[in-house]
Amino acid sequence: MNVIDLMLKDLAQILRDRKSLMFLIVMPVVFTVAMGFVFGGYGAPADSRVPVAVIGDPTDAVYTAFADMAALSGVIRIVSPAASDDASLRIAVRDGKLAAAVRMPADYLRTSFEGSTPLLHTIVDVASTGGMTARGELVNLSMRLTAAAATARLTVIVLSEGGKPAGCDDFKTAFVRAAASWLEQPDSLVTTVSSALTERERNAGGFAHTSPSMILQFSIAALISAAGIIVEERKSRTLERLMTTRISRPRILLGHYLAVFTQVFAQCALLVLFGAVVLRVQYFHAPVATLLVTICGSAFVAALGLLIGIASRSEEQAVAFSLIPMFLLAGLGGAWVPLEFAGHAFQTIARLTPGFWMVDAYKGIVQRGLGVQSVLTPSAILLGWALLFGLLAVLRFRRQTG
Amino acid sequence: MQTLDIALKDIRHQFSSLFGLMFMFAVPLLIVAMFTLAFGGTSADGPAEFSVPVTKTAVVNLDTGRTGVDLDPTDANPTTSAGDLLVRLLASDEMRDLVTLTAFTSADAGRAAVDSRSAEVALIVPASFTADVLDGSAGNPVEVYQDPTLTLGPSIVRAVVGQYLDYYASARIMQSTVAASLAESAVTLSPATMKRVTDAYVAEILASRSDSGSLQSEAPPAKQEKPRSTMATILSVSMAGMMVFYVFYTGATGAETILIEQEQGTLQRLFTTRATPGTVLKGKLLGVVTTTVLQMLVLILVSTLAFKIDWGRAGLVGIALGATALCAAAFGVMLVSFMKSTRQAGIVLGGIVTATGMMALMPLFTMNSPTAARLGSRIALFAPQGWSARAFTQAMDGSSPGEVMATAGILLVWAVVMFAVGRARMAHRFA
């Protein structure tokens, strides 16, 4: 029995158990699609602005000014709530139907005219990301309103100093004029990106983040099946029988490793293909780079799988030993929450892990539009991790087999 | 009595395995610790504030200013430009925790820093910036050049620059509004008077600038009783999600003892006694329920002490805990009823627990995106773990007993249905 025979035996076992296909293909595809859908997938230009209710008298100048400014916002969108009483608005905000609700005071102009700054009563849950986002924009809009009121007050003062007695009507006229001017300000800020791809290509409808992330996560999760075969071989004493043949220990390990590598590579390749063809993720923008990352990523995951299979005493342990690195490496690799939201210490630790380099290399291709040059370092690091896990597996196997 | 004996044997089995204990207690706590490290850490008084990562910004100030205009007469530079003031703002102590600046002399060099990933954002201030902001002309806009994989850092830089531009816009609007009103009323003012009132306006605007603008914020009702920081919310959601994930895994592995006993032949021996399949199933269920209850109690206690997580009122947590334990046990019984061997169970239980558990963790994965978070919360409810996590987060949020009980009620419906399926299949198998 040679290495290839052993590899084919393992692969036949994996393929015979159709349930393992659930891990290999069905679950990653379902989760890639589901996560992409959640993040606004399917190419639909989802309105990512958070919903905010502005309550007030639509004929009131302040309400109109505020609503007009909010309508131009790229952060919030004005919605009409089902009910506008405070109790209903509080429930709507609590349940996440509204990111925030603002009530425009009926006496805003009068209070401003008298020299005070009226407060805008706002119901917002700042512990939620939607609430935090809405609040930031509402603060900006409220400051524009305050500036318009200050301008109106100044106008009244200037007119009075110039000998023309001015009152509330002049204040209102100046306020409306100042508020309207905010709508006519030139766009003085432009955003450009560091990518060779168009916006549509690099977002791929939300899948450009979820596809590489799910490839990492489920290639590790699928080790349950591959590691389980190694465990079963030991439990059923097939390994002992194998040791009585002429095949050497390193060749036994190599046979298992090649089987796990083939499984992981086939899984990753299928998921890349699915991402590229069905979800339009730009893996084929740099096919050689994609292939290199897939090979090196598979080498690392397969070495981890070999170690798990050898270190596990039972199928139950193989499941647990697969799930723990799945959570740790996927979490640290930024598969769930992009690492830009994490602190400096966490990002530093994450950069030491192979999951980060695998996801980052894929993102370099599909989002930054980079080529082979960009994946050389990540690929070398992934191979380094493959060597480390492989070495640990060899040492563990030596101890087990005396 | 036999039911109790079976349950006690299973509980002993679960708690005598060091590996099992690690998976039940250490791993979920470890992963929450990872989230704590990721988003800010804890302090003695509770979870620390969510710390926004510092954005590495390459700044390219090409602003040549305007002849004769010094926007800050108090400094040594006789021609301070709007670009200089913007860079000074970004380099100020207030911004130190948000951005770190590296200056470049050309736009290409700034962009190259982003391309090489030594910076996350390049802020390129055009040569005509001072003239543009003073005149309100469209001119050349300020450019924010960013890495396409990032959203948070660039949005912070954009927000700061946006507020800075608003400051100039408000001054321009003031000038044009006052000028129009004076013209309409045919009033003229001396330059000295105009300067005095303008200075008063600027002072008023500067004084009115604050982090909260003119908003008077109120938290929604359930959270009003227990106001929480973003960091506390992240930790609470992740701890509830992780606990539920591993409790359902315990439920599945606990029920797997049916298969283990069947393969070892002890189950068949048990049936030679007076024990009926119903008694065995009840014993197994009791064992799993007790194990998961103990697991949750320990995790709640340790996370309260270690991460300062406030789980809410004991009664409501108890309702969520009880319903979760029953549901996790029923989930395990149902899954195992479809399995023929431990080999098969290893893969399938792992797969289904991971898939359904991940669905329940959707609210955690989508926390950084307001629109995705709502959809993520809905998808989570397609799995029993989603309802369980919801019951715990409702208790943490201070929701009313009625709301927690309604969620627990739905969990119990899941439990009854799953147990009925599992029981029917077991009865058929052992008939």
CSV table of C-alpha atoms in Angstrom, one decimal, chain B residues 26-255:
chain,number,residue,atom,x,y,z
B,26,ALA,CA,-13.6,27.4,29.0
B,27,VAL,CA,-14.2,27.7,25.2
B,28,PRO,CA,-17.2,30.0,25.4
B,29,LEU,CA,-15.5,32.2,27.9
B,30,LEU,CA,-12.3,32.2,25.9
B,31,ILE,CA,-14.2,33.4,22.8
B,32,VAL,CA,-16.0,36.2,24.7
B,33,ALA,CA,-12.6,37.2,26.1
B,34,MET,CA,-11.4,37.4,22.5
B,35,PHE,CA,-14.3,39.8,21.8
B,36,THR,CA,-13.4,41.8,24.9
B,37,LEU,CA,-9.9,42.2,23.7
B,38,ALA,CA,-11.1,43.1,20.2
B,39,PHE,CA,-13.4,45.9,21.2
B,40,GLY,CA,-11.9,47.5,24.3
B,41,GLY,CA,-11.5,45.3,27.4
B,42,THR,CA,-13.0,45.7,30.8
B,43,SER,CA,-12.5,48.0,33.7
B,44,ALA,CA,-13.1,47.4,37.4
B,45,ASP,CA,-16.5,49.0,37.2
B,46,GLY,CA,-17.8,47.2,34.2
B,47,PRO,CA,-17.1,46.8,30.5
B,48,ALA,CA,-14.9,49.6,29.2
B,49,GLU,CA,-16.1,52.0,26.5
B,50,PHE,CA,-16.1,50.7,23.0
B,51,SER,CA,-12.7,51.9,21.7
B,52,VAL,CA,-12.8,53.1,18.1
B,53,PRO,CA,-9.5,52.1,16.5
B,54,VAL,CA,-7.1,54.8,15.5
B,55,THR,CA,-7.1,55.5,11.7
B,56,LYS,CA,-3.7,55.8,10.1
B,57,THR,CA,-4.1,58.9,7.9
B,58,ALA,CA,-1.7,60.2,5.2
B,59,VAL,CA,-2.3,63.9,5.0
B,60,VAL,CA,-1.3,66.0,2.0
B,61,ASN,CA,-1.9,69.7,2.5
B,62,LEU,CA,-1.5,71.4,-0.9
B,63,ASP,CA,-3.4,74.5,0.2
B,64,THR,CA,-1.5,77.6,-0.9
B,65,GLY,CA,-3.8,79.9,1.1
B,66,ARG,CA,-4.9,83.3,-0.1
B,67,THR,CA,-2.7,86.3,-0.4
B,68,GLY,CA,-3.2,88.6,2.6
B,69,VAL,CA,-5.4,86.2,4.4
B,70,ASP,CA,-4.2,84.8,7.8
B,71,LEU,CA,-6.9,82.6,9.3
B,72,ASP,CA,-5.1,82.4,12.6
B,73,PRO,CA,-3.4,85.7,13.6
B,74,THR,CA,-2.4,84.2,16.9
B,75,ASP,CA,0.2,81.9,15.5
B,76,ALA,CA,3.6,82.6,14.1
B,77,ASN,CA,2.6,81.8,10.5
B,78,PRO,CA,1.5,85.1,8.8
B,79,THR,CA,-0.5,83.2,6.1
B,80,THR,CA,-2.3,80.4,8.0
B,81,SER,CA,-4.5,78.7,5.5
B,82,ALA,CA,-7.7,76.7,5.9
B,83,GLY,CA,-5.7,73.6,5.1
B,84,ASP,CA,-3.3,74.4,7.9
B,85,LEU,CA,-6.1,74.7,10.3
B,86,LEU,CA,-7.7,71.4,9.1
B,87,VAL,CA,-4.4,69.6,9.6
B,88,ARG,CA,-4.0,71.2,13.0
B,89,LEU,CA,-7.5,70.0,14.0
B,90,LEU,CA,-6.7,66.5,13.0
B,91,ALA,CA,-3.4,66.6,14.9
B,92,SER,CA,-5.1,68.0,18.0
B,93,ASP,CA,-5.3,66.2,21.4
B,94,GLU,CA,-9.0,65.7,20.9
B,95,MET,CA,-8.3,63.7,17.7
B,96,ARG,CA,-5.4,61.8,19.0
B,97,ASP,CA,-7.5,58.7,19.9
B,98,LEU,CA,-9.1,58.7,16.5
B,99,VAL,CA,-6.5,59.5,13.9
B,100,THR,CA,-2.7,59.5,13.6
B,101,LEU,CA,-1.2,61.7,10.9
B,102,THR,CA,1.7,61.3,8.5
B,103,ALA,CA,2.4,64.2,6.3
B,104,PHE,CA,3.2,63.8,2.6
B,105,THR,CA,4.1,66.4,0.1
B,106,SER,CA,2.3,65.2,-3.0
B,107,ALA,CA,-1.0,63.6,-3.7
B,108,ASP,CA,0.7,60.6,-5.4
B,109,ALA,CA,2.8,59.9,-2.3
B,110,GLY,CA,-0.3,60.1,-0.1
B,111,ARG,CA,-2.2,57.7,-2.4
B,112,ALA,CA,0.9,55.4,-2.5
B,113,ALA,CA,0.9,55.2,1.3
B,114,VAL,CA,-2.7,53.8,1.1
B,115,ASP,CA,-1.8,51.5,-1.8
B,116,SER,CA,1.1,50.0,0.2
B,117,ARG,CA,-1.2,49.9,3.2
B,118,SER,CA,1.1,51.9,5.4
B,119,ALA,CA,-1.9,54.3,5.7
B,120,GLU,CA,-5.6,53.5,5.7
B,121,VAL,CA,-6.8,56.9,4.4
B,122,ALA,CA,-5.1,59.7,2.5
B,123,LEU,CA,-6.6,63.1,3.0
B,124,ILE,CA,-5.6,65.4,0.1
B,125,VAL,CA,-6.3,69.1,0.6
B,126,PRO,CA,-6.4,70.9,-2.8
B,127,ALA,CA,-4.3,74.1,-3.5
B,128,SER,CA,-7.4,76.2,-3.8
B,129,PHE,CA,-8.9,75.0,-0.5
B,130,THR,CA,-8.7,78.3,1.4
B,131,ALA,CA,-10.2,80.2,-1.5
B,132,ASP,CA,-12.9,77.6,-2.0
B,133,VAL,CA,-14.1,77.6,1.6
B,134,LEU,CA,-14.0,81.3,2.0
B,135,ASP,CA,-15.9,82.0,-1.3
B,136,GLY,CA,-18.1,78.9,-1.2
B,137,SER,CA,-17.1,78.1,-4.7
B,138,ALA,CA,-17.3,74.5,-6.0
B,139,GLY,CA,-13.6,74.5,-6.9
B,140,ASN,CA,-11.5,71.3,-6.2
B,141,PRO,CA,-13.0,69.2,-3.4
B,142,VAL,CA,-11.0,67.7,-0.6
B,143,GLU,CA,-10.2,64.1,-1.5
B,144,VAL,CA,-10.5,61.2,0.9
B,145,TYR,CA,-8.6,58.3,-0.7
B,146,GLN,CA,-9.2,55.0,1.1
B,147,ASP,CA,-8.6,51.3,1.2
B,148,PRO,CA,-11.7,49.7,-0.3
B,149,THR,CA,-12.0,47.1,2.5
B,150,LEU,CA,-12.4,49.7,5.2
B,151,THR,CA,-15.4,51.7,6.2
B,152,LEU,CA,-15.0,52.9,9.8
B,153,GLY,CA,-11.7,54.8,9.6
B,154,PRO,CA,-12.6,56.6,6.4
B,155,SER,CA,-16.0,57.6,7.7
B,156,ILE,CA,-14.4,59.1,10.8
B,157,VAL,CA,-12.1,61.2,8.7
B,158,ARG,CA,-15.0,62.2,6.4
B,159,ALA,CA,-17.0,63.2,9.5
B,160,VAL,CA,-14.3,65.4,10.9
B,161,VAL,CA,-13.6,67.1,7.5
B,162,GLY,CA,-17.4,67.5,7.0
B,163,GLN,CA,-17.8,69.3,10.3
B,164,TYR,CA,-14.9,71.5,9.5
B,165,LEU,CA,-16.4,72.4,6.1
B,166,ASP,CA,-19.7,73.0,7.8
B,167,TYR,CA,-18.0,75.6,10.0
B,168,TYR,CA,-17.0,77.6,7.0
B,169,ALA,CA,-20.3,77.0,5.3
B,170,SER,CA,-22.2,78.5,8.3
B,171,ALA,CA,-19.9,81.6,8.2
B,172,ARG,CA,-20.6,82.0,4.5
B,173,ILE,CA,-24.3,81.5,5.0
B,174,MET,CA,-24.3,84.1,7.8
B,175,GLN,CA,-22.6,86.6,5.6
B,176,SER,CA,-24.9,86.1,2.6
B,177,THR,CA,-28.1,86.0,4.7
B,178,VAL,CA,-27.2,89.2,6.6
B,179,ALA,CA,-26.1,90.9,3.4
B,180,ALA,CA,-29.4,90.0,1.7
B,181,SER,CA,-31.5,91.2,4.6
B,182,LEU,CA,-29.5,94.5,4.8
B,183,ALA,CA,-30.0,95.0,1.1
B,184,GLU,CA,-33.7,94.3,1.2
B,185,SER,CA,-34.1,96.8,4.1
B,186,ALA,CA,-31.7,99.3,2.5
B,187,VAL,CA,-29.6,99.4,5.6
B,188,THR,CA,-25.9,99.9,5.6
B,189,LEU,CA,-23.5,99.3,8.5
B,190,SER,CA,-20.0,100.5,9.3
B,191,PRO,CA,-17.3,97.9,8.9
B,192,ALA,CA,-16.5,98.2,12.6
B,193,THR,CA,-20.1,97.4,13.5
B,194,MET,CA,-20.2,94.6,11.0
B,195,LYS,CA,-17.0,93.1,12.5
B,196,ARG,CA,-18.4,93.3,16.0
B,197,VAL,CA,-21.6,91.5,15.3
B,198,THR,CA,-19.7,89.0,13.1
B,199,ASP,CA,-17.3,88.2,16.0
B,200,ALA,CA,-20.3,87.8,18.3
B,201,TYR,CA,-21.8,85.3,15.8
B,202,VAL,CA,-18.6,83.3,15.6
B,203,ALA,CA,-18.3,83.2,19.3
B,204,GLU,CA,-21.9,82.0,19.6
B,205,ILE,CA,-21.4,79.3,17.0
B,206,LEU,CA,-18.2,78.1,18.6
B,207,ALA,CA,-19.8,78.0,22.0
B,208,SER,CA,-22.8,76.0,20.7
B,209,ARG,CA,-20.6,73.3,19.2
B,210,SER,CA,-20.7,70.2,21.3
B,211,ASP,CA,-20.7,66.5,21.0
B,212,SER,CA,-24.4,66.4,21.4
B,213,GLY,CA,-25.3,69.5,19.3
B,214,SER,CA,-28.8,70.6,20.4
B,215,LEU,CA,-30.1,67.1,20.9
B,216,GLN,CA,-31.7,66.1,24.1
B,217,SER,CA,-31.4,62.3,23.9
B,218,GLU,CA,-33.6,59.7,25.6
B,219,ALA,CA,-33.0,56.0,25.6
B,220,PRO,CA,-35.9,53.7,24.6
B,221,PRO,CA,-38.0,52.4,27.5
B,222,ALA,CA,-36.5,48.9,28.2
B,223,LYS,CA,-33.0,50.2,28.1
B,224,GLN,CA,-33.8,53.3,30.1
B,225,GLU,CA,-33.7,51.3,33.3
B,226,LYS,CA,-30.3,50.0,32.6
B,227,PRO,CA,-28.4,52.3,30.2
B,228,ARG,CA,-25.6,50.4,28.5
B,229,SER,CA,-22.5,51.3,26.5
B,230,THR,CA,-21.8,50.0,23.1
B,231,MET,CA,-19.1,47.8,24.6
B,232,ALA,CA,-21.5,46.3,27.1
B,233,THR,CA,-23.9,45.6,24.3
B,234,ILE,CA,-21.3,43.8,22.3
B,235,LEU,CA,-20.1,41.7,25.2
B,236,SER,CA,-23.7,40.9,26.3
B,237,VAL,CA,-24.7,39.8,22.8
B,238,SER,CA,-21.6,37.7,22.3
B,239,MET,CA,-21.7,36.1,25.7
B,240,ALA,CA,-25.4,35.2,25.3
B,241,GLY,CA,-24.7,33.9,21.8
B,242,MET,CA,-21.7,31.8,22.8
B,243,MET,CA,-23.4,30.4,25.8
B,244,VAL,CA,-26.4,29.3,23.8
B,245,PHE,CA,-24.1,27.9,21.1
B,246,TYR,CA,-22.2,25.7,23.5
B,247,VAL,CA,-25.3,24.8,25.6
B,248,PHE,CA,-27.0,23.3,22.5
B,249,TYR,CA,-23.8,21.5,21.7
B,250,THR,CA,-23.9,20.0,25.2
B,251,GLY,CA,-27.5,19.1,24.6
B,252,ALA,CA,-26.6,17.2,21.5
B,253,THR,CA,-23.5,15.4,22.9
B,254,GLY,CA,-25.5,14.6,26.1
B,255,ALA,CA,-28.2,12.9,24.0
